[in-house]
Short mmCIF file of C-alpha atoms in Angstrom, two decimals:
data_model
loop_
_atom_site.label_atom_id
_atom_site.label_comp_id
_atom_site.label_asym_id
_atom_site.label_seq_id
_atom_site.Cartn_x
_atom_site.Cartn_y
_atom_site.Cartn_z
CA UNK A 1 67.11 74.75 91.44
CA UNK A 2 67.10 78.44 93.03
CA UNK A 3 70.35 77.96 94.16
CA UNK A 4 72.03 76.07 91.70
CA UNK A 5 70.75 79.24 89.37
CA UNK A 6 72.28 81.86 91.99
CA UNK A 7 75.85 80.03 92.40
CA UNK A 8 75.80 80.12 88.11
CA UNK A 9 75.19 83.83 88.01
CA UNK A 10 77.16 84.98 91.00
CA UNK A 11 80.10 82.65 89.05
CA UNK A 12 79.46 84.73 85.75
CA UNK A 13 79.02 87.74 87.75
CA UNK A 14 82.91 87.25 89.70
CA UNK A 15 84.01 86.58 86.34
CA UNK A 16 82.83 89.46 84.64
CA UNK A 17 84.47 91.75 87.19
CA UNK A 18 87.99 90.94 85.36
CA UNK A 19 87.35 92.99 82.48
CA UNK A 20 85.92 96.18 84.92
CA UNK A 21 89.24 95.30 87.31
CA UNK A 22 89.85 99.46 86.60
CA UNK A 23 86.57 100.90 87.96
CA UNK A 24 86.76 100.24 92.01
CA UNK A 25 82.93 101.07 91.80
CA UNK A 26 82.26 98.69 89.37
CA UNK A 27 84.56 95.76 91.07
CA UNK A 28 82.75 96.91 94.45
CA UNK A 29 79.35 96.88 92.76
CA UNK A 30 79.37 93.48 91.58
CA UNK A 31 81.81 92.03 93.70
CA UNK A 32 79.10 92.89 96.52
CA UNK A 33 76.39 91.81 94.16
CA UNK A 34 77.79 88.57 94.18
CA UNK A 35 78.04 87.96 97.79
CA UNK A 36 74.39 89.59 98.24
CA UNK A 37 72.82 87.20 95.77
CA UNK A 38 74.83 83.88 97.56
CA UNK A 39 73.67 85.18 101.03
CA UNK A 40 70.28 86.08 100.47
CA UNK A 41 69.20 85.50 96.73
CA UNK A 42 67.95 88.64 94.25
CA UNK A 43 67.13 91.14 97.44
CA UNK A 44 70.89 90.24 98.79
CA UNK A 45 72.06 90.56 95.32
CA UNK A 46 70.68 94.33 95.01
CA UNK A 47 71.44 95.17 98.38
CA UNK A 48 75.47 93.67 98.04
CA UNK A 49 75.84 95.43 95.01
CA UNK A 50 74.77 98.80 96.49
CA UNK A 51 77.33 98.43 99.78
CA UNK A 52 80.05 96.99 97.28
CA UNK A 53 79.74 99.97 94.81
CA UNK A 54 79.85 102.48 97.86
CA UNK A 55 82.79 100.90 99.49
CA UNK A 56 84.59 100.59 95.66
CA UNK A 57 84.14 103.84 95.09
CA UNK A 58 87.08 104.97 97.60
CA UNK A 59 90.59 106.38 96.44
CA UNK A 60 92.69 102.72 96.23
CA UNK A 61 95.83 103.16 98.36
CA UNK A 62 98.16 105.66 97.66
CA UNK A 63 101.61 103.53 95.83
CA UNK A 64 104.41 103.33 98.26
CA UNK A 65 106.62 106.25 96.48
CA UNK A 66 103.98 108.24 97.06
CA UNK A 67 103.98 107.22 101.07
CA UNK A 68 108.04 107.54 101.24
CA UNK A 69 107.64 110.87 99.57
CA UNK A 70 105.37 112.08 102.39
CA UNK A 71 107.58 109.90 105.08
CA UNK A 72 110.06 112.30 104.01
CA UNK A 73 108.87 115.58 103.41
CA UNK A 74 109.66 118.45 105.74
CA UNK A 75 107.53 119.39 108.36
CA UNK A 76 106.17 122.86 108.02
CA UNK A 77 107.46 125.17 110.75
CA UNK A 78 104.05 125.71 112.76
CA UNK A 79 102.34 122.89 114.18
CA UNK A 80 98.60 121.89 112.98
CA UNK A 81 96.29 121.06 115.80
CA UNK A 82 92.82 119.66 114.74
CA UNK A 83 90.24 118.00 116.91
CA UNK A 84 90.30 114.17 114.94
CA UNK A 85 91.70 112.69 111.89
CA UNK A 86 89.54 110.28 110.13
CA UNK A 87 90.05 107.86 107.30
CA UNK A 88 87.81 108.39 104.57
CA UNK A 89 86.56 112.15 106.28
CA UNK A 90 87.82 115.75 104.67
CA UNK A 91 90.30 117.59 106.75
CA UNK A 92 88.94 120.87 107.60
CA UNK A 93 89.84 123.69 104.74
CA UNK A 94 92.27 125.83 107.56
CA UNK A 95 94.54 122.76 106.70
CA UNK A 96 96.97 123.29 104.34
CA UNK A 97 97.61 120.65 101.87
CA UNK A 98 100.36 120.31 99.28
CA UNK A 99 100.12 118.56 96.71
CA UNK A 100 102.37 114.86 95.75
CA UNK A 101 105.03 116.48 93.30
CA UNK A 102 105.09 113.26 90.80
CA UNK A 103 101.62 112.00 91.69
CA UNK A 104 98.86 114.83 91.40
CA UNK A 105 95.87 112.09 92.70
CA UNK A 106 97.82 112.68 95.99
CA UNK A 107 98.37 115.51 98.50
CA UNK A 108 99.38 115.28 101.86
CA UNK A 109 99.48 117.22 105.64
CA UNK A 110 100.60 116.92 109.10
CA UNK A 111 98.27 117.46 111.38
CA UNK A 112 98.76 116.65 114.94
CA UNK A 113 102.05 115.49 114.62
CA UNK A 114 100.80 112.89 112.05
CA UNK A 115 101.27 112.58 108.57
CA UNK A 116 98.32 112.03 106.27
CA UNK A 117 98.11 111.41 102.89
CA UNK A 118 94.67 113.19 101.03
CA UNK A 119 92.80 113.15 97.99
CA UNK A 120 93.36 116.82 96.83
CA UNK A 121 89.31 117.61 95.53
CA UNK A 122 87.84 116.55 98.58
CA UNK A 123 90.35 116.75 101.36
CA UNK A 124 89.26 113.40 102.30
CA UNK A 125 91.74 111.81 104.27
CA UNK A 126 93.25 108.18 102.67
CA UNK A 127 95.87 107.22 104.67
CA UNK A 128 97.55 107.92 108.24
CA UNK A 129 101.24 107.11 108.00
CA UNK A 130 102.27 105.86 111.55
#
């Protein structure tokens, strides 16, 4: 009966996430909810939905004008040196960034001869363009 009772709300839980398809938190939250409470019941269910919301809640990948824009865009005339770029981690503030002309949820840098395309507020880094 317990599981029969899990599959039905993890089912009306997937299909509720349609209608939040905007919020990445939200879709995280119960998208991970869902596969908590099929793995391991209510405790998996809590403990999904926490991980989920977390890993919603990052900056969806920048749209591909915005990565041929940065593909393209000059590189400045002194080279930035920085000990490691890391998806998801804020380049350090002696970075310049400049912001994504037609896309202000954008900025980008090069940094160690890579390009790297940033979430302006934080500096946090969202993509590495090889």
């Amino acid at each position: 009966m317990n599981i029969k009772v899990v599959g039905i709300a993890a089912g009306l839980v997937l299909a509720s996430t349609s209608a939040f398809a905007q919020s990445s938190t939200v879709t995280g939250a119960a998208g991970g909810a869902a596969t908590g409470a099929i793995v391991g019941g209510p405790v998996g269910a809590a403990v999904g939905g926490i991980v989920g919301g977390v890993a919603g809640s990052v900056i969806d990948p920048p749209p591909q004008q915005v990565v041929t824009y940065v593909q393209q865009a000059p590189a400045p005339a002194e080279r930035v040196v920085v000990e490691k770029v890391v998806v998801g981690e804020p380049l350090p503030e002696t970075v310049v960034v400049t912001p994504v002309p037609d896309d202000p949820k954008y900025a980008y840098a090069i940094v160690n001869d890579q390009r790297v395309i940033v979430e302006p507020s934080s500096r946090k880094v969202i993509q590495v363009i090889e």
